[in-house]
């Protein structure tokens, strides 16, 4: 960088674009204006509101046990659900990539259903399915398991929406795994399990962690598919996004803002972690 | 998703050294199939079963109810505004990002992706804080008698926010891969910039564009959380289809709720089929398939 700067003419402009095509100014200007108006300005308004609430506003909101519990439920269940989705996702991605079986293509396409299905629709379907008189809920109820209107219901919904992220992030990497490494391991006398855990698993770890982080971020912010199955009992199965909606409907703008800022900061942290994982994997594997 | 043809070559059928034992393979396949059937197919099937629980007559009645019709119209209208807006943004942003080098480029890409990491509820909240009666611009808007929150503009804004990255993120990797050489050749041959874009760039990116629009549209029509916060739930006025589903469900009108939901489920299925078809037929022309 410094060499290039030294070699450049003395009056090198601060902002310098390269590329011979026309339309750069127009395209970038339009994109930045639109980005600013739709995304950045509204997010700035949120932080402005939060800063005007001050530390006292944060303390007041966060000392409410109902808020504490909602945040605890949101973060806790999201973490457990994204781990479960990642583990299931690994196995599913493995089956879909490595094996050929009837219906594989259809199943592969179905993995994206939680992306495509509107969250409210998924929410009422899951709630009806797992309700005590539902198709799956009734047999579970006979076993004495109540899975709706409590954190287990939230868990089910969050695994549902997190699953595509978990599968789709590891699937391309499984497809790219070098078969020769496996053969080499086998000729050197490794058992299949040794090969799987010592040869095949390590390159998949960064992608699996990225999938985990994406599923976590999505689960944390999820609203539509969770609220119907959760039952929303304050202190039991109330999630943070719902509490934002409730605070808004009570005109407690400060309370809503405080919860939103905490969730937003958490989302940014997850984004940062994903970038760090990818940088780490690039350093370690020599590619993206 | 990997290219299906390529993938098939990589499926090892009977090489015992480099694959799992047959029983292990059976267990893994069974796990994947049963898990996905229970988790994905069953809820999907249930929507249609519940919608038709009281016969096709009740189903039709639920869909032709005036409130349902206005909800459907509003959803179509919102998508018809939001999707083109994000289409234009996506093309402009990826033109600047993929065809040129400039400082802060990777930061810009991160910002474009930002709305994906924001909770839909927070996305709705920011517009209420900005444009609502107690919001930053609320008093000013009121003095001009402009209603944004609890009206169509707010619903459109919230929808644009949550679908913001869809088109751009399909186009950026593809256009980066394609580079600028084709357009530069067109320019040296005397084409204008606009002509180069229309006759060179656009044909190169059309399938990825369609792919992005497909996903963007699905999300725009199905968005619930963000729209729910800004809409105010005024029945027959600011209710989109997902919000109408919620209201009907909360009124224990399950047949009607699942009937409207079934339309959204059909939309999801059409989206999935279109997406799978594009990946299968034009996988090479969609960068998504090779990321």
Coordinates of C-alpha atoms in Angstrom, one line a residue, chain B residues 16 30 50 56 120 151 166 176:
Chain B
X16 CA -16.5 -49.0 0.6
X30 CA -33.4 -41.8 7.2
X50 CA -56.9 -27.1 7.7
X56 CA -64.1 -26.1 -0.7
X120 CA -38.0 -7.5 11.4
X151 CA -50.6 3.8 6.2
X166 CA -32.1 -9.6 -1.9
X176 CA -17.7 -9.3 -9.9

